[in-house]
């Protein structure tokens, strides 16, 4: 009798577990469909195109690894990778630091902070191509607003020495609000008791910021860096609007732009697919490095 009751209980538990699992998969089905259709499937399509020669018009021809060899021998793609790396190295630290400063100022609760919070986010929610067109007018050499303010003619987008820094400055300006938004949320999640305890221990403002605020912001910093590095490596719209065709002497020929030019102007879809795969692998590697680095230095429990 006891064995029968135990067997019936175990069978009931298995049926309940199966129903819970089925319900979980049903709830996850829309998200799984979206990931499969818009993430996994495009990656597989790009991987297949990397092994073919196609000009967007004629039939596709299987060429094996010829596209990989061609891209490896193409100095323009290597140069685009270096340009993009420099671009990321300039943009990410600048917008992270400025976004954190903006978040600290907004969280002080000064008068007008709510209005400034909206103003900071507006550039990020606007279309990058539209912002690029606006900034191209601002930076125009003859009738541009910036040169009119300075009272001198400066070729911000035509000078090879100024084109990439100018595009980087516009990118930083665009994303400061995004970074500040998340840092502001992270600052609000830190309990006031933590800062009060640090003050009782004699910690000054700088010590509280360096030894209390920054360590507790590491989860937010990790999220911001991962998302922004991925977005900056893939930047295209604003760069294309400001400096089409790679800019003066190709100094703004970023990887996403090189993929676009290769696929839709040169009609070398196979080689463009190889470049996209290289960019994908590079972003996965950078993300994994960040994850391992932050995993050893991040705590999510504010009570410890």
PDB file of C-alpha atoms in Angstrom:
ATOM      1  CA  UNK A   1       0.000   0.000   0.000  1.00  0.00           C
ATOM      2  CA  UNK A   2       2.797   2.385   0.932  1.00  0.00           C
ATOM      3  CA  UNK A   3       4.727   1.586  -2.248  1.00  0.00           C
ATOM      4  CA  UNK A   4       1.611   2.173  -4.310  1.00  0.00           C
ATOM      5  CA  UNK A   5       1.045   5.570  -2.708  1.00  0.00           C
ATOM      6  CA  UNK A   6       4.685   6.537  -3.241  1.00  0.00           C
ATOM      7  CA  UNK A   7       4.542   5.417  -6.864  1.00  0.00           C
ATOM      8  CA  UNK A   8       1.374   7.397  -7.445  1.00  0.00           C
ATOM      9  CA  UNK A   9       2.899  10.436  -5.780  1.00  0.00           C
ATOM     10  CA  UNK A  10       6.047  10.222  -7.937  1.00  0.00           C
ATOM     11  CA  UNK A  11       3.966   9.790 -11.089  1.00  0.00           C
ATOM     12  CA  UNK A  12       1.915  12.854 -10.138  1.00  0.00           C
ATOM     13  CA  UNK A  13       5.083  14.842  -9.535  1.00  0.00           C
ATOM     14  CA  UNK A  14       6.453  13.824 -12.951  1.00  0.00           C
ATOM     15  CA  UNK A  15       3.214  14.849 -14.650  1.00  0.00           C
ATOM     16  CA  UNK A  16       3.285  18.179 -12.800  1.00  0.00           C
ATOM     17  CA  UNK A  17       6.903  18.754 -13.801  1.00  0.00           C
ATOM     18  CA  UNK A  18       6.054  17.945 -17.424  1.00  0.00           C
ATOM     19  CA  UNK A  19       3.139  20.415 -17.379  1.00  0.00           C
ATOM     20  CA  UNK A  20       5.389  23.107 -15.887  1.00  0.00           C
ATOM     21  CA  UNK A  21       8.058  22.454 -18.524  1.00  0.00           C
ATOM     22  CA  UNK A  22       5.486  22.532 -21.327  1.00  0.00           C
ATOM     23  CA  UNK A  23       4.025  25.785 -20.009  1.00  0.00           C
ATOM     24  CA  UNK A  24       7.504  27.317 -19.761  1.00  0.00           C
ATOM     25  CA  UNK A  25       8.312  26.431 -23.367  1.00  0.00           C
ATOM     26  CA  UNK A  26       4.967  27.773 -24.549  1.00  0.00           C
ATOM     27  CA  UNK A  27       5.676  31.084 -22.814  1.00  0.00           C
ATOM     28  CA  UNK A  28       9.194  31.164 -24.273  1.00  0.00           C
ATOM     29  CA  UNK A  29       8.016  30.241 -27.779  1.00  0.00           C
ATOM     30  CA  UNK A  30       7.560  33.840 -29.062  1.00  0.00           C
ATOM     31  CA  UNK A  31      11.029  34.840 -27.845  1.00  0.00           C
ATOM     32  CA  UNK A  32      12.601  31.654 -29.185  1.00  0.00           C
ATOM     33  CA  UNK A  33      10.948  32.269 -32.548  1.00  0.00           C
ATOM     34  CA  UNK A  34      12.288  35.823 -32.634  1.00  0.00           C
ATOM     35  CA  UNK A  35      15.808  34.702 -31.740  1.00  0.00           C
ATOM     36  CA  UNK A  36      15.715  31.928 -34.333  1.00  0.00           C
ATOM     37  CA  UNK A  37      14.234  34.052 -37.116  1.00  0.00           C
ATOM     38  CA  UNK A  38      16.152  37.280 -36.569  1.00  0.00           C
ATOM     39  CA  UNK A  39      19.451  36.115 -35.023  1.00  0.00           C
ATOM     40  CA  UNK A  40      20.313  32.473 -35.658  1.00  0.00           C
ATOM     41  CA  UNK A  41      18.884  32.220 -39.189  1.00  0.00           C
ATOM     42  CA  UNK A  42      20.638  35.400 -40.491  1.00  0.00           C
ATOM     43  CA  UNK A  43      23.958  34.129 -39.102  1.00  0.00           C
ATOM     44  CA  UNK A  44      23.482  30.825 -40.930  1.00  0.00           C
ATOM     45  CA  UNK A  45      22.557  32.659 -44.152  1.00  0.00           C
ATOM     46  CA  UNK A  46      25.643  34.875 -43.916  1.00  0.00           C
ATOM     47  CA  UNK A  47      27.835  31.820 -43.251  1.00  0.00           C
ATOM     48  CA  UNK A  48      26.399  30.161 -46.373  1.00  0.00           C
ATOM     49  CA  UNK A  49      26.922  33.291 -48.504  1.00  0.00           C
ATOM     50  CA  UNK A  50      30.551  33.473 -47.338  1.00  0.00           C
ATOM     51  CA  UNK A  51      31.205  30.266 -49.286  1.00  0.00           C
ATOM     52  CA  UNK A  52      29.616  31.547 -52.515  1.00  0.00           C
ATOM     53  CA  UNK A  53      30.205  34.133 -55.197  1.00  0.00           C
ATOM     54  CA  UNK A  54      27.148  36.294 -55.851  1.00  0.00           C
ATOM     55  CA  UNK A  55      26.590  39.730 -57.358  1.00  0.00           C
ATOM     56  CA  UNK A  56      22.948  40.161 -56.200  1.00  0.00           C
ATOM     57  CA  UNK A  57      21.717  39.580 -59.748  1.00  0.00           C
ATOM     58  CA  UNK A  58      23.121  36.411 -61.260  1.00  0.00           C
ATOM     59  CA  UNK A  59      23.160  32.878 -59.882  1.00  0.00           C
ATOM     60  CA  UNK A  60      25.210  31.983 -56.828  1.00  0.00           C
ATOM     61  CA  UNK A  61      28.362  29.919 -57.304  1.00  0.00           C
ATOM     62  CA  UNK A  62      30.037  27.847 -54.617  1.00  0.00           C
ATOM     63  CA  UNK A  63      33.694  28.904 -54.261  1.00  0.00           C
ATOM     64  CA  UNK A  64      34.655  27.375 -50.923  1.00  0.00           C
ATOM     65  CA  UNK A  65      37.225  29.420 -49.020  1.00  0.00           C
ATOM     66  CA  UNK A  66      38.117  31.734 -51.924  1.00  0.00           C
ATOM     67  CA  UNK A  67      36.240  34.627 -50.333  1.00  0.00           C
ATOM     68  CA  UNK A  68      38.150  34.180 -47.078  1.00  0.00           C
ATOM     69  CA  UNK A  69      41.464  34.264 -48.959  1.00  0.00           C
ATOM     70  CA  UNK A  70      40.398  37.371 -50.874  1.00  0.00           C
ATOM     71  CA  UNK A  71      39.369  39.206 -47.704  1.00  0.00           C
ATOM     72  CA  UNK A  72      42.589  38.202 -45.930  1.00  0.00           C
ATOM     73  CA  UNK A  73      44.578  39.657 -48.828  1.00  0.00           C
ATOM     74  CA  UNK A  74      42.447  42.821 -48.968  1.00  0.00           C
ATOM     75  CA  UNK A  75      44.308  45.602 -47.224  1.00  0.00           C
ATOM     76  CA  UNK A  76      41.191  47.789 -47.150  1.00  0.00           C
ATOM     77  CA  UNK A  77      39.411  45.469 -44.735  1.00  0.00           C
ATOM     78  CA  UNK A  78      42.418  45.300 -42.426  1.00  0.00           C
ATOM     79  CA  UNK A  79      42.598  49.103 -42.500  1.00  0.00           C
ATOM     80  CA  UNK A  80      38.873  49.294 -41.704  1.00  0.00           C
ATOM     81  CA  UNK A  81      39.402  47.061 -38.679  1.00  0.00           C
ATOM     82  CA  UNK A  82      42.190  49.339 -37.415  1.00  0.00           C
ATOM     83  CA  UNK A  83      40.103  52.463 -38.011  1.00  0.00           C
ATOM     84  CA  UNK A  84      37.155  50.917 -36.170  1.00  0.00           C
ATOM     85  CA  UNK A  85      39.404  49.880 -33.261  1.00  0.00           C
ATOM     86  CA  UNK A  86      40.698  53.457 -32.944  1.00  0.00           C
ATOM     87  CA  UNK A  87      37.154  54.780 -33.205  1.00  0.00           C
ATOM     88  CA  UNK A  88      35.973  52.457 -30.403  1.00  0.00           C
ATOM     89  CA  UNK A  89      39.001  53.325 -28.245  1.00  0.00           C
ATOM     90  CA  UNK A  90      38.087  57.022 -28.506  1.00  0.00           C
ATOM     91  CA  UNK A  91      34.298  56.803 -28.203  1.00  0.00           C
ATOM     92  CA  UNK A  92      33.805  54.252 -25.404  1.00  0.00           C
ATOM     93  CA  UNK A  93      35.927  55.879 -22.652  1.00  0.00           C
ATOM     94  CA  UNK A  94      34.644  59.367 -23.499  1.00  0.00           C
ATOM     95  CA  UNK A  95      30.943  58.543 -23.516  1.00  0.00           C
ATOM     96  CA  UNK A  96      31.243  56.266 -20.450  1.00  0.00           C
ATOM     97  CA  UNK A  97      32.958  58.922 -18.339  1.00  0.00           C
ATOM     98  CA  UNK A  98      30.711  61.738 -19.548  1.00  0.00           C
ATOM     99  CA  UNK A  99      27.597  59.602 -19.081  1.00  0.00           C
ATOM    100  CA  UNK A 100      28.633  58.762 -15.513  1.00  0.00           C
ATOM    101  CA  UNK A 101      29.283  62.435 -14.744  1.00  0.00           C
ATOM    102  CA  UNK A 102      25.883  63.368 -16.176  1.00  0.00           C
ATOM    103  CA  UNK A 103      24.210  60.638 -14.089  1.00  0.00           C
ATOM    104  CA  UNK A 104      25.924  61.869 -10.920  1.00  0.00           C
ATOM    105  CA  UNK A 105      24.706  65.403 -11.591  1.00  0.00           C
ATOM    106  CA  UNK A 106      21.174  64.270 -12.382  1.00  0.00           C
ATOM    107  CA  UNK A 107      20.972  62.164  -9.222  1.00  0.00           C
ATOM    108  CA  UNK A 108      21.780  65.122  -7.004  1.00  0.00           C
ATOM    109  CA  UNK A 109      18.149  66.184  -7.336  1.00  0.00           C
ATOM    110  CA  UNK A 110      18.872  69.731  -8.484  1.00  0.00           C
ATOM    111  CA  UNK A 111      16.110  71.904  -9.913  1.00  0.00           C
ATOM    112  CA  UNK A 112      15.424  71.076 -13.554  1.00  0.00           C
ATOM    113  CA  UNK A 113      17.001  67.595 -13.385  1.00  0.00           C
ATOM    114  CA  UNK A 114      13.895  65.962 -14.896  1.00  0.00           C
ATOM    115  CA  UNK A 115      14.007  68.269 -17.922  1.00  0.00           C
ATOM    116  CA  UNK A 116      17.721  67.647 -18.440  1.00  0.00           C
ATOM    117  CA  UNK A 117      17.135  63.894 -18.176  1.00  0.00           C
ATOM    118  CA  UNK A 118      14.721  64.133 -21.113  1.00  0.00           C
ATOM    119  CA  UNK A 119      17.115  66.338 -23.104  1.00  0.00           C
ATOM    120  CA  UNK A 120      19.988  63.898 -22.593  1.00  0.00           C
ATOM    121  CA  UNK A 121      17.968  60.973 -23.925  1.00  0.00           C
ATOM    122  CA  UNK A 122      16.498  62.765 -26.964  1.00  0.00           C
ATOM    123  CA  UNK A 123      19.582  62.386 -29.224  1.00  0.00           C
ATOM    124  CA  UNK A 124      19.708  58.656 -28.528  1.00  0.00           C
ATOM    125  CA  UNK A 125      16.079  58.037 -29.523  1.00  0.00           C
ATOM    126  CA  UNK A 126      16.395  60.044 -32.752  1.00  0.00           C
ATOM    127  CA  UNK A 127      17.333  58.378 -36.024  1.00  0.00           C
ATOM    128  CA  UNK A 128      21.154  58.318 -36.429  1.00  0.00           C
ATOM    129  CA  UNK A 129      20.899  59.202 -40.117  1.00  0.00           C
ATOM    130  CA  UNK A 130      18.854  62.309 -39.335  1.00  0.00           C
ATOM    131  CA  UNK A 131      21.303  63.366 -36.634  1.00  0.00           C
ATOM    132  CA  UNK A 132      24.144  62.841 -39.074  1.00  0.00           C
ATOM    133  CA  UNK A 133      22.522  65.165 -41.594  1.00  0.00           C
ATOM    134  CA  UNK A 134      21.984  67.819 -38.899  1.00  0.00           C
ATOM    135  CA  UNK A 135      25.557  67.583 -37.673  1.00  0.00           C
ATOM    136  CA  UNK A 136      26.852  67.734 -41.230  1.00  0.00           C
ATOM    137  CA  UNK A 137      25.200  71.135 -41.496  1.00  0.00           C
ATOM    138  CA  UNK A 138      26.588  72.176 -38.085  1.00  0.00           C
ATOM    139  CA  UNK A 139      30.112  71.177 -39.162  1.00  0.00           C
ATOM    140  CA  UNK A 140      29.859  72.585 -42.711  1.00  0.00           C
ATOM    141  CA  UNK A 141      32.983  74.612 -43.605  1.00  0.00           C
ATOM    142  CA  UNK A 142      31.239  77.655 -45.123  1.00  0.00           C
ATOM    143  CA  UNK A 143      27.871  78.212 -43.463  1.00  0.00           C
ATOM    144  CA  UNK A 144      28.145  75.746 -40.584  1.00  0.00           C
ATOM    145  CA  UNK A 145      26.962  76.811 -37.138  1.00  0.00           C
ATOM    146  CA  UNK A 146      30.181  75.765 -35.403  1.00  0.00           C
ATOM    147  CA  UNK A 147      32.471  77.691 -37.755  1.00  0.00           C
ATOM    148  CA  UNK A 148      30.179  80.719 -37.489  1.00  0.00           C
ATOM    149  CA  UNK A 149      30.528  80.519 -33.718  1.00  0.00           C
ATOM    150  CA  UNK A 150      34.313  80.173 -33.919  1.00  0.00           C
ATOM    151  CA  UNK A 151      34.648  82.906 -36.539  1.00  0.00           C
ATOM    152  CA  UNK A 152      36.995  80.854 -38.718  1.00  0.00           C
ATOM    153  CA  UNK A 153      36.834  78.211 -41.433  1.00  0.00           C
ATOM    154  CA  UNK A 154      37.672  74.696 -40.289  1.00  0.00           C
ATOM    155  CA  UNK A 155      37.276  71.632 -42.503  1.00  0.00           C
ATOM    156  CA  UNK A 156      35.857  69.377 -39.797  1.00  0.00           C
ATOM    157  CA  UNK A 157      34.751  66.599 -42.138  1.00  0.00           C
ATOM    158  CA  UNK A 158      37.074  67.167 -45.111  1.00  0.00           C
ATOM    159  CA  UNK A 159      40.385  67.304 -43.250  1.00  0.00           C
ATOM    160  CA  UNK A 160      41.812  63.755 -42.822  1.00  0.00           C
ATOM    161  CA  UNK A 161      43.189  64.729 -39.407  1.00  0.00           C
ATOM    162  CA  UNK A 162      39.803  65.996 -38.139  1.00  0.00           C
ATOM    163  CA  UNK A 163      37.246  63.741 -39.844  1.00  0.00           C
ATOM    164  CA  UNK A 164      37.466  60.724 -37.519  1.00  0.00           C
ATOM    165  CA  UNK A 165      37.607  62.796 -34.278  1.00  0.00           C
ATOM    166  CA  UNK A 166      34.611  64.829 -35.491  1.00  0.00           C
ATOM    167  CA  UNK A 167      32.567  61.712 -36.216  1.00  0.00           C
ATOM    168  CA  UNK A 168      33.616  60.266 -32.852  1.00  0.00           C
ATOM    169  CA  UNK A 169      32.518  63.455 -31.069  1.00  0.00           C
ATOM    170  CA  UNK A 170      29.074  63.255 -32.695  1.00  0.00           C
ATOM    171  CA  UNK A 171      28.768  59.602 -31.686  1.00  0.00           C
ATOM    172  CA  UNK A 172      29.710  60.419 -28.087  1.00  0.00           C
ATOM    173  CA  UNK A 173      27.195  63.268 -27.996  1.00  0.00           C
ATOM    174  CA  UNK A 174      24.485  60.950 -29.309  1.00  0.00           C
ATOM    175  CA  UNK A 175      24.981  58.202 -26.716  1.00  0.00           C
ATOM    176  CA  UNK A 176      25.738  60.170 -23.544  1.00  0.00           C
ATOM    177  CA  UNK A 177      22.035  60.158 -22.651  1.00  0.00           C
ATOM    178  CA  UNK A 178      21.811  56.362 -23.051  1.00  0.00           C
ATOM    179  CA  UNK A 179      24.808  55.820 -20.783  1.00  0.00           C
ATOM    180  CA  UNK A 180      23.589  58.393 -18.242  1.00  0.00           C
ATOM    181  CA  UNK A 181      20.159  56.734 -18.134  1.00  0.00           C
ATOM    182  CA  UNK A 182      21.553  53.382 -17.023  1.00  0.00           C
ATOM    183  CA  UNK A 183      24.139  54.843 -14.664  1.00  0.00           C
ATOM    184  CA  UNK A 184      21.379  56.919 -13.079  1.00  0.00           C
ATOM    185  CA  UNK A 185      19.347  53.744 -12.487  1.00  0.00           C
ATOM    186  CA  UNK A 186      22.415  52.047 -11.021  1.00  0.00           C
ATOM    187  CA  UNK A 187      23.064  54.959  -8.667  1.00  0.00           C
ATOM    188  CA  UNK A 188      19.466  54.906  -7.447  1.00  0.00           C
ATOM    189  CA  UNK A 189      19.807  51.192  -6.656  1.00  0.00           C
ATOM    190  CA  UNK A 190      22.643  51.837  -4.175  1.00  0.00           C
ATOM    191  CA  UNK A 191      21.153  52.113  -0.656  1.00  0.00           C
ATOM    192  CA  UNK A 192      21.749  55.385   1.182  1.00  0.00           C
ATOM    193  CA  UNK A 193      22.802  53.381   4.228  1.00  0.00           C
ATOM    194  CA  UNK A 194      25.948  52.274   2.403  1.00  0.00           C
ATOM    195  CA  UNK A 195      27.081  55.869   1.898  1.00  0.00           C
ATOM    196  CA  UNK A 196      26.045  56.782   5.430  1.00  0.00           C
ATOM    197  CA  UNK A 197      28.165  53.963   6.828  1.00  0.00           C
ATOM    198  CA  UNK A 198      31.130  55.146   4.755  1.00  0.00           C
ATOM    199  CA  UNK A 199      30.667  58.697   6.057  1.00  0.00           C
ATOM    200  CA  UNK A 200      30.615  57.426   9.657  1.00  0.00           C
ATOM    201  CA  UNK A 201      33.909  55.655   8.957  1.00  0.00           C
ATOM    202  CA  UNK A 202      35.403  58.991   7.940  1.00  0.00           C
ATOM    203  CA  UNK A 203      35.384  58.520   4.138  1.00  0.00           C
ATOM    204  CA  UNK A 204      35.407  61.746   2.136  1.00  0.00           C
ATOM    205  CA  UNK A 205      33.429  62.394  -1.077  1.00  0.00           C
ATOM    206  CA  UNK A 206      36.193  61.105  -3.354  1.00  0.00           C
ATOM    207  CA  UNK A 207      36.794  58.011  -1.233  1.00  0.00           C
ATOM    208  CA  UNK A 208      33.061  57.224  -1.178  1.00  0.00           C
ATOM    209  CA  UNK A 209      32.894  57.583  -4.936  1.00  0.00           C
ATOM    210  CA  UNK A 210      36.017  55.512  -5.639  1.00  0.00           C
ATOM    211  CA  UNK A 211      35.567  52.781  -3.007  1.00  0.00           C
ATOM    212  CA  UNK A 212      31.785  52.570  -2.662  1.00  0.00           C
ATOM    213  CA  UNK A 213      29.952  53.964  -5.684  1.00  0.00           C
ATOM    214  CA  UNK A 214      32.158  52.637  -8.493  1.00  0.00           C
ATOM    215  CA  UNK A 215      32.410  49.052  -7.147  1.00  0.00           C
ATOM    216  CA  UNK A 216      28.637  48.872  -6.705  1.00  0.00           C
ATOM    217  CA  UNK A 217      28.161  50.228 -10.243  1.00  0.00           C
ATOM    218  CA  UNK A 218      30.134  47.387 -11.824  1.00  0.00           C
ATOM    219  CA  UNK A 219      27.043  45.446 -12.988  1.00  0.00           C
ATOM    220  CA  UNK A 220      25.764  48.603 -14.689  1.00  0.00           C
ATOM    221  CA  UNK A 221      29.214  49.362 -16.089  1.00  0.00           C
ATOM    222  CA  UNK A 222      29.445  45.845 -17.508  1.00  0.00           C
ATOM    223  CA  UNK A 223      26.079  46.195 -19.255  1.00  0.00           C
ATOM    224  CA  UNK A 224      26.897  49.652 -20.609  1.00  0.00           C
ATOM    225  CA  UNK A 225      30.321  48.635 -21.915  1.00  0.00           C
ATOM    226  CA  UNK A 226      29.092  45.452 -23.580  1.00  0.00           C
ATOM    227  CA  UNK A 227      26.156  47.097 -25.345  1.00  0.00           C
ATOM    228  CA  UNK A 228      28.075  50.216 -26.343  1.00  0.00           C
ATOM    229  CA  UNK A 229      31.153  48.398 -27.639  1.00  0.00           C
ATOM    230  CA  UNK A 230      28.928  46.193 -29.799  1.00  0.00           C
ATOM    231  CA  UNK A 231      26.992  49.230 -31.060  1.00  0.00           C
ATOM    232  CA  UNK A 232      30.155  51.253 -31.743  1.00  0.00           C
ATOM    233  CA  UNK A 233      31.833  48.439 -33.668  1.00  0.00           C
ATOM    234  CA  UNK A 234      28.710  48.306 -35.875  1.00  0.00           C
ATOM    235  CA  UNK A 235      28.235  52.059 -36.308  1.00  0.00           C
ATOM    236  CA  UNK A 236      27.288  52.997 -39.842  1.00  0.00           C
ATOM    237  CA  UNK A 237      24.350  55.417 -40.204  1.00  0.00           C
ATOM    238  CA  UNK A 238      25.884  58.507 -38.643  1.00  0.00           C
ATOM    239  CA  UNK A 239      29.304  57.871 -40.189  1.00  0.00           C
ATOM    240  CA  UNK A 240      27.748  57.450 -43.625  1.00  0.00           C
ATOM    241  CA  UNK A 241      25.699  60.634 -43.245  1.00  0.00           C
ATOM    242  CA  UNK A 242      28.682  62.691 -42.074  1.00  0.00           C
ATOM    243  CA  UNK A 243      31.416  61.267 -44.295  1.00  0.00           C
ATOM    244  CA  UNK A 244      30.075  59.119 -47.145  1.00  0.00           C
ATOM    245  CA  UNK A 245      32.381  56.759 -49.061  1.00  0.00           C
ATOM    246  CA  UNK A 246      34.820  56.422 -46.181  1.00  0.00           C
ATOM    247  CA  UNK A 247      35.552  60.109 -45.727  1.00  0.00           C
ATOM    248  CA  UNK A 248      38.671  61.977 -46.891  1.00  0.00           C
ATOM    249  CA  UNK A 249      41.399  59.494 -47.816  1.00  0.00           C
ATOM    250  CA  UNK A 250      39.289  56.723 -46.286  1.00  0.00           C
ATOM    251  CA  UNK A 251      39.968  57.780 -42.687  1.00  0.00           C
ATOM    252  CA  UNK A 252      36.371  57.021 -41.600  1.00  0.00           C
ATOM    253  CA  UNK A 253      36.048  53.734 -43.487  1.00  0.00           C
ATOM    254  CA  UNK A 254      34.679  51.720 -40.552  1.00  0.00           C
ATOM    255  CA  UNK A 255      33.967  47.995 -40.792  1.00  0.00           C
ATOM    256  CA  UNK A 256      30.188  48.297 -41.144  1.00  0.00           C
ATOM    257  CA  UNK A 257      30.678  50.811 -43.948  1.00  0.00           C
ATOM    258  CA  UNK A 258      33.218  48.552 -45.671  1.00  0.00           C
ATOM    259  CA  UNK A 259      30.710  45.667 -45.531  1.00  0.00           C
ATOM    260  CA  UNK A 260      28.021  47.906 -47.062  1.00  0.00           C
ATOM    261  CA  UNK A 261      30.278  49.177 -49.859  1.00  0.00           C
ATOM    262  CA  UNK A 262      31.532  45.679 -50.622  1.00  0.00           C
ATOM    263  CA  UNK A 263      28.039  44.172 -50.813  1.00  0.00           C
ATOM    264  CA  UNK A 264      26.008  46.907 -52.531  1.00  0.00           C
ATOM    265  CA  UNK A 265      28.557  48.908 -54.514  1.00  0.00           C
ATOM    266  CA  UNK A 266      31.127  46.279 -55.472  1.00  0.00           C
ATOM    267  CA  UNK A 267      28.437  43.572 -55.471  1.00  0.00           C
ATOM    268  CA  UNK A 268      30.835  41.128 -53.835  1.00  0.00           C
ATOM    269  CA  UNK A 269      28.289  39.639 -51.456  1.00  0.00           C
ATOM    270  CA  UNK A 270      30.454  36.656 -50.564  1.00  0.00           C
ATOM    271  CA  UNK A 271      33.357  38.809 -49.426  1.00  0.00           C
ATOM    272  CA  UNK A 272      30.995  41.110 -47.524  1.00  0.00           C
ATOM    273  CA  UNK A 273      29.593  38.039 -45.747  1.00  0.00           C
ATOM    274  CA  UNK A 274      33.111  37.010 -44.741  1.00  0.00           C
ATOM    275  CA  UNK A 275      33.712  40.490 -43.311  1.00  0.00           C
ATOM    276  CA  UNK A 276      30.446  40.269 -41.380  1.00  0.00           C
ATOM    277  CA  UNK A 277      31.480  36.908 -39.931  1.00  0.00           C
ATOM    278  CA  UNK A 278      34.851  38.301 -38.886  1.00  0.00           C
ATOM    279  CA  UNK A 279      33.099  41.193 -37.162  1.00  0.00           C
ATOM    280  CA  UNK A 280      30.705  38.770 -35.440  1.00  0.00           C
ATOM    281  CA  UNK A 281      33.540  36.576 -34.138  1.00  0.00           C
ATOM    282  CA  UNK A 282      35.461  39.643 -32.992  1.00  0.00           C
ATOM    283  CA  UNK A 283      32.456  40.979 -31.046  1.00  0.00           C
ATOM    284  CA  UNK A 284      31.829  37.586 -29.425  1.00  0.00           C
ATOM    285  CA  UNK A 285      35.487  37.406 -28.356  1.00  0.00           C
ATOM    286  CA  UNK A 286      35.481  40.952 -26.940  1.00  0.00           C
ATOM    287  CA  UNK A 287      32.238  40.266 -25.052  1.00  0.00           C
ATOM    288  CA  UNK A 288      33.593  37.047 -23.542  1.00  0.00           C
ATOM    289  CA  UNK A 289      36.755  38.834 -22.408  1.00  0.00           C
ATOM    290  CA  UNK A 290      34.676  41.540 -20.734  1.00  0.00           C
ATOM    291  CA  UNK A 291      32.456  38.932 -19.102  1.00  0.00           C
ATOM    292  CA  UNK A 292      35.411  37.062 -17.619  1.00  0.00           C
ATOM    293  CA  UNK A 293      37.058  40.280 -16.440  1.00  0.00           C
ATOM    294  CA  UNK A 294      33.932  41.609 -14.732  1.00  0.00           C
ATOM    295  CA  UNK A 295      32.883  38.211 -13.313  1.00  0.00           C
ATOM    296  CA  UNK A 296      35.766  38.264 -10.855  1.00  0.00           C
ATOM    297  CA  UNK A 297      35.245  41.865  -9.808  1.00  0.00           C
ATOM    298  CA  UNK A 298      31.464  42.292  -9.675  1.00  0.00           C
ATOM    299  CA  UNK A 299      29.076  41.777  -6.777  1.00  0.00           C
ATOM    300  CA  UNK A 300      25.302  41.942  -7.214  1.00  0.00           C
ATOM    301  CA  UNK A 301      24.504  41.686  -3.501  1.00  0.00           C
ATOM    302  CA  UNK A 302      24.498  45.132  -1.912  1.00  0.00           C
ATOM    303  CA  UNK A 303      24.236  43.628   1.559  1.00  0.00           C
ATOM    304  CA  UNK A 304      27.720  42.077   1.421  1.00  0.00           C
TER     305      UNK A 304
END
